[in-house]
Each structure stands twice: as structure tokens, then as C-alpha cells.
Coordinates of C-alpha atoms in Angstrom, one line a residue:
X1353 CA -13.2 1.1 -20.9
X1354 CA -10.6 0.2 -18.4
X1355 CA -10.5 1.9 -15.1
X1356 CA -7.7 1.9 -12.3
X1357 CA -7.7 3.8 -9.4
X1358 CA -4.7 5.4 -8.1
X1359 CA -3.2 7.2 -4.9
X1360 CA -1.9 10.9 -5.9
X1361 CA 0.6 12.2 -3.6
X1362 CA 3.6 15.3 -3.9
X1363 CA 7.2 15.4 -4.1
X1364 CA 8.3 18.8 -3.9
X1365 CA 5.6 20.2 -6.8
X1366 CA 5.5 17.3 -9.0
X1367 CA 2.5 14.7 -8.4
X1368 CA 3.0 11.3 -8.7
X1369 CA 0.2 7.9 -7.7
X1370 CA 0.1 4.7 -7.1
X1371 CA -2.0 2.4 -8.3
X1372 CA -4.4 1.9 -5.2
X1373 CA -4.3 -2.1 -5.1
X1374 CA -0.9 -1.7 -4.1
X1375 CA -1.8 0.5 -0.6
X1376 CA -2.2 -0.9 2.4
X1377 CA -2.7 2.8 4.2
X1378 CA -1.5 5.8 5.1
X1379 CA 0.1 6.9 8.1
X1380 CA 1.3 10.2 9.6
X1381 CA 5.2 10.6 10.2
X1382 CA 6.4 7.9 13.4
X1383 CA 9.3 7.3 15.0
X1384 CA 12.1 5.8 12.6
X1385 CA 14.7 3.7 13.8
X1386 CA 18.1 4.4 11.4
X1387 CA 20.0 1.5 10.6
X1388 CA 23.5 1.6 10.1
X1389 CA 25.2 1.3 6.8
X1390 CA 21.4 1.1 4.8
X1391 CA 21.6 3.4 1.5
X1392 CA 21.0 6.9 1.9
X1393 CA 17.3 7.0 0.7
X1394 CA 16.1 4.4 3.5
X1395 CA 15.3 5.9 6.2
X1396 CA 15.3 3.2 8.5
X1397 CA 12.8 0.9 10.0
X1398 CA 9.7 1.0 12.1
X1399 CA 7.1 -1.0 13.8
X1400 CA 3.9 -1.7 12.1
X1401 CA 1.8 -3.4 14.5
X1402 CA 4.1 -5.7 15.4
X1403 CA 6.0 -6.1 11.8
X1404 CA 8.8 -4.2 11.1
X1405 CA 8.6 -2.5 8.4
X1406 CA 11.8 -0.9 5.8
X1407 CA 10.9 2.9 5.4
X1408 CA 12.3 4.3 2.4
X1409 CA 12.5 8.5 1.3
X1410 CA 10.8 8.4 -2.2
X1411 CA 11.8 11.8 -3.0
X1412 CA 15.7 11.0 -2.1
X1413 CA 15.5 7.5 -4.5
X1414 CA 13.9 9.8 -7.2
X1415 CA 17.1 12.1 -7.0
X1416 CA 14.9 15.1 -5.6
X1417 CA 16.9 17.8 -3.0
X1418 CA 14.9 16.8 -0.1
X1419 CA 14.7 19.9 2.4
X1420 CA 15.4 17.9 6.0
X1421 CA 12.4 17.5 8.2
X1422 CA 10.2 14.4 8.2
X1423 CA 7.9 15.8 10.5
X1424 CA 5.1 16.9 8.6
X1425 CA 4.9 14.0 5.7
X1426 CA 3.7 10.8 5.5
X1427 CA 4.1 7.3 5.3
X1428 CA 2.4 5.2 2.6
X1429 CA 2.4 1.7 3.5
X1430 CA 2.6 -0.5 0.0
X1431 CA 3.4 -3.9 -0.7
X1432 CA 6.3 -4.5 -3.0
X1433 CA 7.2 -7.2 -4.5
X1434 CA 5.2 -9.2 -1.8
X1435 CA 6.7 -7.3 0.9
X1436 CA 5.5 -4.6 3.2
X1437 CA 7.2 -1.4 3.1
X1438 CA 6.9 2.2 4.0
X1439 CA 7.0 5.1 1.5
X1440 CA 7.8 8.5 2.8
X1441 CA 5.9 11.6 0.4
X1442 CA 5.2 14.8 1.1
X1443 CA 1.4 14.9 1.0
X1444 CA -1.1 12.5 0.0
X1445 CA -3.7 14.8 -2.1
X1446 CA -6.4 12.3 -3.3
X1447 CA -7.5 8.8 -4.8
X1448 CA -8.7 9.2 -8.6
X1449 CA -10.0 6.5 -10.6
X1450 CA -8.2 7.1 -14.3
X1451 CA -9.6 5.6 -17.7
X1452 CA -7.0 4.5 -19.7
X1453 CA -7.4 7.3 -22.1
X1454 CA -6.4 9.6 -19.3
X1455 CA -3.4 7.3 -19.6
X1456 CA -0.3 8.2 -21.5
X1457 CA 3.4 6.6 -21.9
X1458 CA 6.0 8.9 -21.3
X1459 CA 7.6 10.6 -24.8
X1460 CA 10.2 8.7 -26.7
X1461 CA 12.3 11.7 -26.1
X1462 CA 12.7 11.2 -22.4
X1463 CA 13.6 7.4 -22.7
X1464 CA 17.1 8.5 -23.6
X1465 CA 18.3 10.5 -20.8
X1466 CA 15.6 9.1 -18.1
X1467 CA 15.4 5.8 -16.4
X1468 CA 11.8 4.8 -17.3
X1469 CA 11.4 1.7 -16.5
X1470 CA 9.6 2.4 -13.4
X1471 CA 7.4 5.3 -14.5
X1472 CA 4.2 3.2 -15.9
X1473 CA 2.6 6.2 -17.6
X1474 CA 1.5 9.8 -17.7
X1475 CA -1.9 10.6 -16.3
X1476 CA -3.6 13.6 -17.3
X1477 CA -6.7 15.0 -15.4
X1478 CA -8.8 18.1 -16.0
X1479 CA -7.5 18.3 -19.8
X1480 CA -4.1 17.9 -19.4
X1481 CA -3.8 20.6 -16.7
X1482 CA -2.5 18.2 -14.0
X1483 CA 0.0 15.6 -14.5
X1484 CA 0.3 12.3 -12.6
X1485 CA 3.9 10.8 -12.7
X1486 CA 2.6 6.8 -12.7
X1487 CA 5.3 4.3 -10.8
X1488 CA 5.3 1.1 -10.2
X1489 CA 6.9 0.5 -6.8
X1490 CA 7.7 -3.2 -7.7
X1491 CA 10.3 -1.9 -10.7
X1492 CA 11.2 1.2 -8.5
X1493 CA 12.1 -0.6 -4.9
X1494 CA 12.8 -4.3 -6.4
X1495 CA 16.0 -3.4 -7.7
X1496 CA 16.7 -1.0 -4.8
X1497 CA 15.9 -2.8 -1.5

């Protein structure tokens, strides 16, 4: 049976991953440079040992109130597309290796109303009482940044 392994972080109280062969690491909150006239869910830029790096505020691209203070999050550094960037979350809770039975799309019902093409899946751990939101950062940020 397939296995992946994936990065779970928050948003607010919903739980979302990555898949882990797309993070580099994870940093606590840094300085952020703003740059003028960037979209409001980029944050700005910063310096990753020597590379600067686009920083970008998941929860305001996901359409989520976000509250304010950076302070206490962190930075998950993930390569997109080929390119480095840095993705502001709330917390980062734990890495989880999924089957692919643990693995579900998203209902039929939400492809209506919801942009999916960036969610990759559902993943459902301890029988279904915690849900992982899948993304893939590629679809997500690709068409974004």
C-alpha cells in the first residue's frame, strides 16, 4: 500500500498538511521586509541564509479572518514550483505518514461552490475523528505568485 508522509499544521481550527517532500523546514516568526504594492496575502520577503525568500500568509490566501499578530506562528519554508518560498501557519502540530486509504477526495458536493483544484484530498486519522485538509502548494501559489 502506498504511503506519503505529510506536514500537519493549523489555520485558525482547521488542520491542513503538506506533503513532506515539499518542506525544506520550519522556522519560528523573523523579521519580514513588506514590499510595496505585493497582494495582500504576501507578507513580504526575508532572508534565508543569504536567499531571499517571498513569504506569503496562508491563512489570508485561503480567505480565513486572520486575527493580526505574526508573532507567535511560523514559517514553513517549501519549494514551489521549483522555487523557495515561505508559508506563514499558525502552528505546526506533527509529521504523519497517511496510507492512501486514509486518503479521501473531497465530496462532489463541494466542487460547485469551492475552488478545489488545490485541495489534493481529505485525510482522515484516528477513524475519521481528525481531518487533514491536503494542498498542493504548486496549484495553490503557482497561479498566485
Amino acid at each position: 500500500m502506498t504511503e506519503v508522509q505529510v506536514v500537519a499544521f493549523r489555520l485558525g481550527n482547521e488542520e491542513f498538511c503538506l506533503e513532506i517532500s515539499k518542506v525544506r523546514e520550519i522556522k519560528d516568526m523573523m523579521p519580514i521586509t513588506r514590499v510595496p504594492n505585493a497582494p495582500d496575502f504576501v507578507e513580504g520577503v526575508i532572508n534565508l541564509r543569504g536567499q531571499i525568500t517571498t513569504v506569503v500568509n496562508l491563512k489570508k490566501l485561503l480567505g480565513y479572518y486572520d486575527e493580526g499578530d505574526l508573532e507567535n506562528k511560523k514559517i514553513i519554508i517549501a519549494e514551489v514550483n521549483g522555487e523557495i518560498v515561505g508559508v506563514i501557519v499558525d502552528a505546526v502540530s506533527d509529521v504523519l505518514t497517511l496510507t492512501e486509504d486514509q486518503i479521501e477526495q473531497p465530496p462532489k458536493t463541494l466542487a460547485s461552490k469551492v475552488d478545489m483544484r488545490f485541495i489534493k484530498g481529505i485525510a482522515k486519522i484516528n477513524n475519521g475523528e481528525r481531518l487533514l485538509i491536503m494542498l498542493d502548494l504548486d496549484k495553490l501559489l503557482g497561479e498566485s505568485i
